PDB file of C-alpha atoms in Angstrom:
ATOM      1  CA  MET A 880      83.368 121.779 104.459  1.00 58.00           C
ATOM      2  CA  SER A 881      81.778 122.086 100.424  1.00 65.00           C
ATOM      3  CA  GLU A 882      79.445 119.091 100.061  1.00 66.00           C
ATOM      4  CA  MET A 883      79.289 117.997  96.280  1.00 58.00           C
ATOM      5  CA  GLU A 884      75.792 115.557  95.078  1.00 61.00           C
ATOM      6  CA  ASN A 885      77.652 113.801  92.578  1.00 62.00           C
ATOM      7  CA  PRO A 886      81.583 113.946  90.329  1.00 62.00           C
ATOM      8  CA  GLN A 887      79.869 116.035  87.912  1.00 69.00           C
ATOM      9  CA  GLN A 888      79.550 118.571  90.521  1.00 71.00           C
ATOM     10  CA  LEU A 889      82.792 118.112  92.247  1.00 70.00           C
ATOM     11  CA  MET A 890      84.665 118.601  88.310  1.00 70.00           C
ATOM     12  CA  GLN A 891      83.088 122.025  87.910  1.00 73.00           C
ATOM     13  CA  PHE A 892      83.960 122.984  91.138  1.00 72.00           C
ATOM     14  CA  LEU A 893      87.540 122.215  90.651  1.00 73.00           C
ATOM     15  CA  GLN A 894      87.749 124.049  87.526  1.00 75.00           C
ATOM     16  CA  GLN A 895      87.118 127.336  89.269  1.00 73.00           C
ATOM     17  CA  PHE A 896      90.836 126.885  90.307  1.00 74.00           C
ATOM     18  CA  GLU A 897      93.044 125.610  86.746  1.00 73.00           C
ATOM     19  CA  LYS A 898      94.219 128.949  86.425  1.00 76.00           C
ATOM     20  CA  MET A 899      95.253 129.497  89.907  1.00 84.00           C
ATOM     21  CA  TYR A 900      96.866 126.363  90.344  1.00 88.00           C
ATOM     22  CA  ASN A 901      99.637 124.056  88.484  1.00 87.00           C
ATOM     23  CA  LEU A 902      97.701 120.504  89.858  1.00 86.00           C
ATOM     24  CA  VAL A 903      94.160 119.778  91.249  1.00 88.00           C
ATOM     25  CA  ARG A 904      93.589 116.587  92.525  1.00 88.00           C
ATOM     26  CA  VAL A 905      91.289 114.717  94.466  1.00 89.00           C
ATOM     27  CA  VAL A 906      92.641 112.301  96.740  1.00 90.00           C
ATOM     28  CA  ASP A 907      90.838 109.481  99.294  1.00 91.00           C
ATOM     29  CA  PRO A 908      93.623 110.560 102.005  1.00 90.00           C
ATOM     30  CA  LEU A 909      92.647 106.830 103.525  1.00 89.00           C
ATOM     31  CA  ALA A 910      93.345 104.672 100.383  1.00 89.00           C
ATOM     32  CA  LYS A 911      95.593 107.382  99.146  1.00 89.00           C
ATOM     33  CA  ARG A 912      94.170 107.021  95.548  1.00 89.00           C
ATOM     34  CA  VAL A 913      93.583 110.070  93.395  1.00 88.00           C
ATOM     35  CA  ILE A 914      90.200 109.841  92.282  1.00 82.00           C
ATOM     36  CA  SER A 915      90.419 112.520  89.604  1.00 75.00           C
ATOM     37  CA  ILE A 916      92.769 115.073  88.459  1.00 75.00           C
ATOM     38  CA  THR A 917      92.913 118.328  86.442  1.00 72.00           C
ATOM     39  CA  GLY A 918      95.737 120.335  85.196  1.00 61.00           C
ATOM     40  CA  CYS A 919      99.332 118.150  84.092  1.00 50.00           C
ATOM     41  CA  SER A 920      97.618 115.667  82.376  1.00 45.00           C
ATOM     42  CA  ALA A 921     100.768 114.643  81.193  1.00 37.00           C
ATOM     43  CA  GLU A 922     102.233 113.908  84.977  1.00 46.00           C
ATOM     44  CA  MET A 923      99.514 112.231  86.319  1.00 50.00           C
ATOM     45  CA  ILE A 924      96.999 109.790  85.995  1.00 57.00           C
ATOM     46  CA  GLU A 925      93.036 109.359  88.175  1.00 60.00           C
ATOM     47  CA  ASP A 926      93.196 106.355  89.980  1.00 69.00           C
ATOM     48  CA  SER A 927      96.910 106.774  90.852  1.00 83.00           C
ATOM     49  CA  ILE A 928      98.964 106.743  94.634  1.00 89.00           C
ATOM     50  CA  CYS A 929      98.919 110.086  95.755  1.00 90.00           C
ATOM     51  CA  TYR A 930     102.632 110.278  97.058  1.00 89.00           C
ATOM     52  CA  GLU A 931     103.726 108.535  93.498  1.00 88.00           C
ATOM     53  CA  PHE A 932     103.832 112.496  91.891  1.00 86.00           C
ATOM     54  CA  TRP A 933     106.870 113.253  94.842  1.00 87.00           C
ATOM     55  CA  GLU A 934     108.979 109.784  93.533  1.00 84.00           C
ATOM     56  CA  LYS A 935     108.174 108.656  97.029  1.00 83.00           C
ATOM     57  CA  ASN A 936     107.488 104.828  97.709  1.00 83.00           C
ATOM     58  CA  SER A 937     105.515 105.568 100.958  1.00 85.00           C
ATOM     59  CA  HIS A 938     103.003 107.888 102.096  1.00 84.00           C
ATOM     60  CA  CYS A 939     104.368 111.701 103.015  1.00 88.00           C
ATOM     61  CA  ALA A 940     104.577 111.301 106.654  1.00 86.00           C
ATOM     62  CA  ASN A 941     103.414 115.313 107.064  1.00 89.00           C
ATOM     63  CA  CYS A 942     100.236 114.352 105.066  1.00 92.00           C
ATOM     64  CA  VAL A 943      98.178 117.398 105.261  1.00 92.00           C
ATOM     65  CA  SER A 944      95.229 115.467 103.049  1.00 93.00           C
ATOM     66  CA  MET A 945      95.046 113.407 106.069  1.00 93.00           C
ATOM     67  CA  ARG A 946      95.067 116.406 108.290  1.00 93.00           C
ATOM     68  CA  ALA A 947      92.377 118.276 106.889  1.00 93.00           C
ATOM     69  CA  ALA A 948      89.891 115.235 106.932  1.00 92.00           C
ATOM     70  CA  ASN A 949      90.930 114.771 110.384  1.00 90.00           C
ATOM     71  CA  GLU A 950      90.528 118.413 111.770  1.00 90.00           C
ATOM     72  CA  ASN A 951      87.950 119.579 109.115  1.00 90.00           C
ATOM     73  CA  ASP A 952      90.453 122.416 107.890  1.00 92.00           C
ATOM     74  CA  THR A 953      92.478 123.664 104.996  1.00 94.00           C
ATOM     75  CA  PHE A 954      95.789 122.971 106.031  1.00 93.00           C
ATOM     76  CA  VAL A 955      99.439 123.696 103.387  1.00 93.00           C
ATOM     77  CA  LYS A 956     103.283 122.233 103.244  1.00 92.00           C
ATOM     78  CA  ILE A 957     105.770 122.360 101.195  1.00 90.00           C
ATOM     79  CA  GLU A 958     106.900 119.520  98.772  1.00 90.00           C
ATOM     80  CA  TYR A 959     109.310 118.590  96.707  1.00 88.00           C
ATOM     81  CA  ASN A 960     109.254 116.009  93.059  1.00 84.00           C
ATOM     82  CA  GLN A 961     113.193 115.917  92.363  1.00 73.00           C
ATOM     83  CA  ASP A 962     112.088 119.042  89.420  1.00 78.00           C
ATOM     84  CA  LYS A 963     109.930 121.796  91.084  1.00 86.00           C
ATOM     85  CA  ILE A 964     108.724 122.946  94.460  1.00 88.00           C
ATOM     86  CA  PHE A 965     106.040 123.044  95.259  1.00 91.00           C
ATOM     87  CA  MET A 966     102.920 124.698  97.804  1.00 92.00           C
ATOM     88  CA  VAL A 967     100.614 121.943  98.541  1.00 93.00           C
ATOM     89  CA  MET A 968      97.053 123.117  99.882  1.00 94.00           C
ATOM     90  CA  ALA A 969      94.611 120.664 101.096  1.00 93.00           C
ATOM     91  CA  THR A 970      91.225 121.267 102.296  1.00 92.00           C
ATOM     92  CA  PRO A 971      88.130 118.566 102.824  1.00 91.00           C
ATOM     93  CA  VAL A 972      85.046 117.881 100.077  1.00 88.00           C
ATOM     94  CA  ILE A 973      82.253 115.701 100.798  1.00 87.00           C
ATOM     95  CA  LEU A 974      80.849 113.757  97.314  1.00 81.00           C
ATOM     96  CA  SER A 975      78.463 111.119  98.254  1.00 78.00           C
ATOM     97  CA  GLY A 976      78.590 111.216 101.792  1.00 81.00           C
ATOM     98  CA  ARG A 977      81.970 110.627 101.715  1.00 85.00           C
ATOM     99  CA  THR A 978      84.534 112.887 102.555  1.00 89.00           C
ATOM    100  CA  TYR A 979      87.260 113.676  99.954  1.00 90.00           C
ATOM    101  CA  ILE A 980      90.310 115.982 100.124  1.00 92.00           C
ATOM    102  CA  VAL A 981      90.423 118.622  97.207  1.00 90.00           C
ATOM    103  CA  GLU A 982      94.950 119.029  96.591  1.00 91.00           C
ATOM    104  CA  MET A 983      95.890 121.912  94.698  1.00 91.00           C
ATOM    105  CA  LEU A 984      99.601 122.015  93.610  1.00 92.00           C
ATOM    106  CA  LYS A 985     101.426 125.203  93.013  1.00 91.00           C
ATOM    107  CA  ASP A 986     104.692 125.470  91.366  1.00 90.00           C
ATOM    108  CA  VAL A 987     106.829 127.866  93.961  1.00 88.00           C
ATOM    109  CA  SER A 988     110.158 126.759  92.689  1.00 84.00           C
ATOM    110  CA  GLU A 989     110.985 130.634  91.656  1.00 79.00           C
ATOM    111  CA  THR A 990     109.147 132.019  94.403  1.00 79.00           C
ATOM    112  CA  GLY A 991     112.385 132.327  96.875  1.00 71.00           C
ATOM    113  CA  ILE A 992     109.272 130.823  99.466  1.00 69.00           C
ATOM    114  CA  VAL A 993     112.363 128.278 101.051  1.00 71.00           C
ATOM    115  CA  PRO A 994     115.333 130.193 101.278  1.00 70.00           C
ATOM    116  CA  ASP A 995     118.808 129.268 100.817  1.00 68.00           C
ATOM    117  CA  LEU A 996     118.232 126.785  97.760  1.00 67.00           C
ATOM    118  CA  LYS A 997     119.783 128.184  94.964  1.00 68.00           C
ATOM    119  CA  GLY A 998     123.080 126.324  94.478  1.00 69.00           C
ATOM    120  CA  LYS A 999     121.438 123.168  95.872  1.00 75.00           C
ATOM    121  CA  SER A1000     121.399 119.842  94.559  1.00 77.00           C
ATOM    122  CA  VAL A1001     118.601 117.635  94.283  1.00 73.00           C
ATOM    123  CA  GLU A1002     119.783 115.658  97.122  1.00 80.00           C
ATOM    124  CA  GLU A1003     120.227 118.794  99.458  1.00 83.00           C
ATOM    125  CA  ILE A1004     116.881 120.212  98.368  1.00 79.00           C
ATOM    126  CA  ASN A1005     115.199 117.212  99.452  1.00 79.00           C
ATOM    127  CA  GLN A1006     117.192 117.282 102.512  1.00 84.00           C
ATOM    128  CA  ILE A1007     115.929 120.797 103.392  1.00 84.00           C
ATOM    129  CA  ILE A1008     112.087 119.636 102.334  1.00 84.00           C
ATOM    130  CA  GLU A1009     112.090 116.780 104.339  1.00 85.00           C
ATOM    131  CA  SER A1010     113.826 118.654 107.186  1.00 88.00           C
ATOM    132  CA  LEU A1011     110.877 120.835 106.905  1.00 86.00           C
ATOM    133  CA  ASN A1012     108.012 118.932 106.743  1.00 88.00           C
ATOM    134  CA  GLN A1013     109.607 116.220 109.686  1.00 91.00           C
ATOM    135  CA  ALA A1014     109.656 119.249 112.251  1.00 92.00           C
ATOM    136  CA  ALA A1015     105.752 119.335 111.510  1.00 91.00           C
ATOM    137  CA  ILE A1016     105.372 115.537 112.987  1.00 94.00           C
ATOM    138  CA  THR A1017     107.732 115.641 115.496  1.00 96.00           C
ATOM    139  CA  ASP A1018     108.087 116.301 119.400  1.00 97.00           C
ATOM    140  CA  GLU A1019     110.686 118.518 119.967  1.00 96.00           C
ATOM    141  CA  LEU A1020     111.632 117.577 123.357  1.00 97.00           C
ATOM    142  CA  THR A1021     112.164 113.460 122.631  1.00 97.00           C
ATOM    143  CA  GLN A1022     112.347 113.328 118.803  1.00 97.00           C
ATOM    144  CA  VAL A1023     109.924 111.082 118.406  1.00 97.00           C
ATOM    145  CA  TYR A1024     106.829 111.627 116.544  1.00 96.00           C
ATOM    146  CA  ASN A1025     104.076 113.785 118.005  1.00 96.00           C
ATOM    147  CA  ARG A1026     100.558 113.771 119.032  1.00 95.00           C
ATOM    148  CA  ARG A1027      99.566 114.865 115.189  1.00 94.00           C
ATOM    149  CA  PHE A1028     101.563 112.228 113.763  1.00 95.00           C
ATOM    150  CA  ILE A1029      99.019 109.572 115.828  1.00 95.00           C
ATOM    151  CA  ASN A1030      95.926 110.928 114.395  1.00 93.00           C
ATOM    152  CA  GLU A1031      97.328 111.045 110.759  1.00 92.00           C
ATOM    153  CA  LYS A1032      99.290 107.882 110.573  1.00 93.00           C
ATOM    154  CA  LEU A1033      97.109 105.889 112.761  1.00 93.00           C
ATOM    155  CA  PRO A1034      94.276 105.337 110.934  1.00 92.00           C
ATOM    156  CA  ILE A1035      96.115 104.841 107.648  1.00 91.00           C
ATOM    157  CA  ASP A1036      97.757 102.197 109.392  1.00 92.00           C
ATOM    158  CA  LEU A1037      94.479 100.412 110.655  1.00 92.00           C
ATOM    159  CA  TYR A1038      93.241 101.188 106.965  1.00 90.00           C
ATOM    160  CA  ALA A1039      95.974  98.744 105.446  1.00 88.00           C
ATOM    161  CA  VAL A1040      94.920  95.770 108.012  1.00 89.00           C
ATOM    162  CA  VAL A1041      91.125  95.990 106.662  1.00 84.00           C
ATOM    163  CA  LEU A1042      92.123  96.621 103.152  1.00 83.00           C
ATOM    164  CA  ASN A1043      95.432  94.143 102.994  1.00 82.00           C
ATOM    165  CA  GLY A1044      94.583  91.333 105.630  1.00 84.00           C
ATOM    166  CA  GLY A1045      97.277  90.707 108.597  1.00 88.00           C
ATOM    167  CA  VAL A1046      97.129  92.232 111.737  1.00 93.00           C
ATOM    168  CA  LEU A1047      98.602  95.393 114.064  1.00 95.00           C
ATOM    169  CA  SER A1048      99.234  95.559 117.440  1.00 97.00           C
ATOM    170  CA  ALA A1049     100.228  98.863 119.480  1.00 98.00           C
ATOM    171  CA  ILE A1050     101.646  99.383 122.978  1.00 98.00           C
ATOM    172  CA  LEU A1051     100.438 103.074 124.971  1.00 98.00           C
ATOM    173  CA  ILE A1052     103.039 103.763 127.626  1.00 98.00           C
ATOM    174  CA  ASP A1053     102.653 105.536 130.685  1.00 96.00           C
ATOM    175  CA  ILE A1054     105.560 106.325 132.756  1.00 97.00           C
ATOM    176  CA  ASP A1055     104.778 105.860 136.590  1.00 95.00           C
ATOM    177  CA  ASP A1056     104.566 108.136 139.293  1.00 92.00           C
ATOM    178  CA  PHE A1057     105.587 111.053 136.316  1.00 93.00           C
ATOM    179  CA  LYS A1058     104.098 113.857 138.411  1.00 93.00           C
ATOM    180  CA  GLN A1059     106.175 113.006 141.858  1.00 92.00           C
ATOM    181  CA  ILE A1060     109.233 113.097 139.542  1.00 92.00           C
ATOM    182  CA  ASN A1061     108.767 116.450 138.785  1.00 92.00           C
ATOM    183  CA  ASP A1062     107.457 117.451 142.054  1.00 91.00           C
ATOM    184  CA  THR A1063     110.827 116.197 143.977  1.00 88.00           C
ATOM    185  CA  TYR A1064     113.275 116.845 141.355  1.00 88.00           C
ATOM    186  CA  GLY A1065     112.178 119.068 139.330  1.00 89.00           C
ATOM    187  CA  HIS A1066     111.021 119.612 135.204  1.00 91.00           C
ATOM    188  CA  SER A1067     114.380 119.550 134.194  1.00 91.00           C
ATOM    189  CA  MET A1068     114.602 115.675 135.615  1.00 91.00           C
ATOM    190  CA  GLY A1069     111.340 114.820 134.349  1.00 92.00           C
ATOM    191  CA  ASP A1070     112.486 116.228 130.800  1.00 94.00           C
ATOM    192  CA  SER A1071     115.329 113.808 131.223  1.00 93.00           C
ATOM    193  CA  VAL A1072     113.348 110.959 131.757  1.00 94.00           C
ATOM    194  CA  LEU A1073     110.887 111.471 128.995  1.00 97.00           C
ATOM    195  CA  GLN A1074     114.124 111.474 126.901  1.00 96.00           C
ATOM    196  CA  LYS A1075     115.629 108.518 127.678  1.00 95.00           C
ATOM    197  CA  VAL A1076     112.456 106.544 127.436  1.00 97.00           C
ATOM    198  CA  ALA A1077     111.909 107.797 124.338  1.00 97.00           C
ATOM    199  CA  GLY A1078     115.134 106.549 123.598  1.00 97.00           C
ATOM    200  CA  ILE A1079     114.255 102.896 124.801  1.00 97.00           C
ATOM    201  CA  LEU A1080     111.381 102.943 122.471  1.00 98.00           C
ATOM    202  CA  LYS A1081     112.755 103.926 119.693  1.00 96.00           C
ATOM    203  CA  ASN A1082     115.989 101.043 120.216  1.00 96.00           C
ATOM    204  CA  ASN A1083     113.176  98.593 120.891  1.00 96.00           C
ATOM    205  CA  ILE A1084     111.336  99.210 117.283  1.00 92.00           C
ATOM    206  CA  GLN A1085     113.741  97.929 114.459  1.00 82.00           C
ATOM    207  CA  ARG A1086     111.168  97.167 111.876  1.00 87.00           C
ATOM    208  CA  LYS A1087     110.310  98.912 108.755  1.00 88.00           C
ATOM    209  CA  GLY A1088     107.207 100.268 109.399  1.00 91.00           C
ATOM    210  CA  ASP A1089     106.866  99.965 113.266  1.00 96.00           C
ATOM    211  CA  TRP A1090     106.905 103.545 114.958  1.00 97.00           C
ATOM    212  CA  VAL A1091     106.887 105.768 118.281  1.00 98.00           C
ATOM    213  CA  ALA A1092     105.146 108.823 119.528  1.00 98.00           C
ATOM    214  CA  ARG A1093     104.910 110.892 122.037  1.00 98.00           C
ATOM    215  CA  TYR A1094     100.695 111.256 122.550  1.00 97.00           C
ATOM    216  CA  GLY A1095     101.446 113.546 125.178  1.00 92.00           C
ATOM    217  CA  GLY A1096     102.739 114.362 128.647  1.00 94.00           C
ATOM    218  CA  ASP A1097     104.085 111.254 130.543  1.00 96.00           C
ATOM    219  CA  GLU A1098     102.330 109.247 127.443  1.00 98.00           C
ATOM    220  CA  PHE A1099     104.086 107.563 124.551  1.00 98.00           C
ATOM    221  CA  LEU A1100     102.303 104.940 121.529  1.00 98.00           C
ATOM    222  CA  VAL A1101     104.417 102.086 120.207  1.00 98.00           C
ATOM    223  CA  VAL A1102     102.464 100.947 116.660  1.00 97.00           C
ATOM    224  CA  LEU A1103     104.098  97.715 115.363  1.00 97.00           C
ATOM    225  CA  PRO A1104     102.009  96.658 112.062  1.00 95.00           C
ATOM    226  CA  ASP A1105     101.940  92.951 111.284  1.00 93.00           C
ATOM    227  CA  ALA A1106     103.075  91.930 115.070  1.00 95.00           C
ATOM    228  CA  ASP A1107     100.512  89.711 116.620  1.00 95.00           C
ATOM    229  CA  LEU A1108      99.413  90.389 120.399  1.00 96.00           C
ATOM    230  CA  LYS A1109     102.019  87.893 121.390  1.00 96.00           C
ATOM    231  CA  ASN A1110     104.835  89.438 119.768  1.00 96.00           C
ATOM    232  CA  ALA A1111     103.864  92.912 121.019  1.00 97.00           C
ATOM    233  CA  ARG A1112     103.562  92.065 124.553  1.00 97.00           C
ATOM    234  CA  LYS A1113     107.168  90.210 124.518  1.00 96.00           C
ATOM    235  CA  ILE A1114     108.189  93.869 122.941  1.00 97.00           C
ATOM    236  CA  ALA A1115     106.253  95.695 125.926  1.00 97.00           C
ATOM    237  CA  GLU A1116     108.112  93.212 128.428  1.00 97.00           C
ATOM    238  CA  ARG A1117     111.307  93.953 127.066  1.00 97.00           C
ATOM    239  CA  ILE A1118     110.824  98.200 127.136  1.00 98.00           C
ATOM    240  CA  ARG A1119     109.367  97.626 130.733  1.00 97.00           C
ATOM    241  CA  GLN A1120     112.145  95.836 131.313  1.00 97.00           C
ATOM    242  CA  GLN A1121     114.384  97.900 130.754  1.00 97.00           C
ATOM    243  CA  VAL A1122     112.661 100.981 132.152  1.00 97.00           C
ATOM    244  CA  GLU A1123     112.913  99.895 135.253  1.00 96.00           C
ATOM    245  CA  GLN A1124     116.751  98.906 135.227  1.00 95.00           C
ATOM    246  CA  GLU A1125     117.300 102.212 134.214  1.00 92.00           C
ATOM    247  CA  THR A1126     118.922 105.039 136.306  1.00 89.00           C
ATOM    248  CA  PHE A1127     117.447 108.607 135.174  1.00 85.00           C
ATOM    249  CA  GLU A1128     120.956 111.214 136.375  1.00 81.00           C
ATOM    250  CA  LEU A1129     120.727 114.929 135.707  1.00 74.00           C
ATOM    251  CA  ARG A1130     123.334 117.344 137.917  1.00 73.00           C
ATOM    252  CA  GLY A1131     124.307 114.540 140.416  1.00 73.00           C
ATOM    253  CA  GLY A1132     120.762 113.124 141.068  1.00 75.00           C
ATOM    254  CA  THR A1133     119.316 110.337 140.055  1.00 84.00           C
ATOM    255  CA  VAL A1134     116.041 108.324 140.059  1.00 88.00           C
ATOM    256  CA  SER A1135     114.582 105.409 138.866  1.00 91.00           C
ATOM    257  CA  THR A1136     110.994 104.782 137.583  1.00 94.00           C
ATOM    258  CA  THR A1137     108.753 102.371 135.980  1.00 96.00           C
ATOM    259  CA  ILE A1138     106.232 102.334 133.494  1.00 96.00           C
ATOM    260  CA  SER A1139     102.858 100.941 132.953  1.00 96.00           C
ATOM    261  CA  CYS A1140     101.589  99.493 129.578  1.00 96.00           C
ATOM    262  CA  GLY A1141      98.384  98.685 127.453  1.00 96.00           C
ATOM    263  CA  VAL A1142      98.463  96.254 124.667  1.00 97.00           C
ATOM    264  CA  SER A1143      95.840  95.475 121.823  1.00 96.00           C
ATOM    265  CA  SER A1144      95.348  94.074 118.382  1.00 95.00           C
ATOM    266  CA  ALA A1145      93.253  94.719 115.354  1.00 93.00           C
ATOM    267  CA  ASN A1146      92.630  92.347 112.508  1.00 88.00           C
ATOM    268  CA  PRO A1147      90.841  92.418 109.506  1.00 84.00           C
ATOM    269  CA  GLU A1148      87.343  91.539 111.221  1.00 82.00           C
ATOM    270  CA  ASP A1149      87.578  93.583 113.974  1.00 79.00           C
ATOM    271  CA  GLY A1150      86.815  96.727 111.638  1.00 73.00           C
ATOM    272  CA  SER A1151      88.140  99.413 114.679  1.00 76.00           C
ATOM    273  CA  SER A1152      88.494 103.193 114.085  1.00 86.00           C
ATOM    274  CA  ALA A1153      91.300 104.897 115.275  1.00 90.00           C
ATOM    275  CA  VAL A1154      89.565 106.292 117.662  1.00 91.00           C
ATOM    276  CA  ASP A1155      87.757 103.060 118.862  1.00 92.00           C
ATOM    277  CA  PHE A1156      91.162 101.069 118.871  1.00 93.00           C
ATOM    278  CA  PHE A1157      93.102 103.816 121.104  1.00 93.00           C
ATOM    279  CA  ASP A1158      90.089 103.757 123.231  1.00 94.00           C
ATOM    280  CA  ARG A1159      90.942 100.167 123.942  1.00 94.00           C
ATOM    281  CA  LEU A1160      94.233 100.650 124.301  1.00 95.00           C
ATOM    282  CA  ASP A1161      93.341 103.537 127.077  1.00 95.00           C
ATOM    283  CA  GLN A1162      91.065 101.169 128.590  1.00 95.00           C
ATOM    284  CA  LYS A1163      93.864  98.188 128.856  1.00 94.00           C
ATOM    285  CA  LEU A1164      96.531 101.009 129.880  1.00 94.00           C
ATOM    286  CA  TYR A1165      93.835 101.588 132.973  1.00 92.00           C
ATOM    287  CA  GLN A1166      93.940  98.273 133.623  1.00 90.00           C
ATOM    288  CA  GLY A1167      97.298  98.139 134.476  1.00 83.00           C
ATOM    289  CA  LYS A1168      97.625 101.487 136.297  1.00 85.00           C
ATOM    290  CA  HIS A1169      94.697 100.457 138.561  1.00 83.00           C
ATOM    291  CA  SER A1170      96.403  96.533 139.120  1.00 81.00           C
ATOM    292  CA  GLY A1171      99.982  97.353 140.584  1.00 83.00           C
ATOM    293  CA  LYS A1172     101.819  99.597 137.891  1.00 90.00           C
ATOM    294  CA  ASN A1173     104.937  98.921 136.739  1.00 93.00           C
ATOM    295  CA  SER A1174     103.058  96.238 134.372  1.00 92.00           C
ATOM    296  CA  ILE A1175     102.129  94.920 131.125  1.00 95.00           C
ATOM    297  CA  SER A1176      97.860  94.108 130.296  1.00 93.00           C
ATOM    298  CA  SER A1177      96.461  93.119 127.320  1.00 89.00           C
TER     299      SER A1177
END
């Protein structure tokens, strides 16, 4: 990771890339603000929102800048702005002790890097690019978001709580005795249970901004922006009851299971990092698992 002492040093650093890329910009990955830019000056302004360039109303689900910041490495993706296809390379830099992301955008519309686009409409191209980006943040088995998405999205949602006020709640869910299901009925039954539990979770989050992801193994995370602890507990209880009442079937075999849930909330005064907030959720879940399972702890 490059370390810069002041903005002038950063701009000198960026000038190295002017002839290599169509647009080079520096982004605050949490605030989603563009703090400096070089190239394509007619199309961008400093202190804009980074995703405005892509003509979107919200930040990119597959945010390579957030991933670059989290993993302290360089990542690449393809994006489309209704006019051109861009390769986006995101790499972290330190400026005055803070992590920012240098995004280098290269027009690859005519390179064929994304196949089968010839003759496609704007809407069709958008759908193809979106499918590529969604695949990177989707758990293949359950078709909810994956661990990578949690790492990128949860810090942004918590930052919004601090910046805009309000509250955010989350539910960490663990399937009780899941190893026993795999050992007794086989991994195919285990996969079926995971898929159906994921479906129940998705059916219980209807508001814009709510999301569900598979944390790993038999654990899922439900994030509920603008929901207080009381409402989050209600949703957790509804999910718990539905899983308890569900019968999972595969090739003539049937099994029932339950879940345990840890529920926690964050507010502006809390100031928790994503790691701290998740640790609180994990502690609540641990309490529930060791108090009898099939339970909700908050």
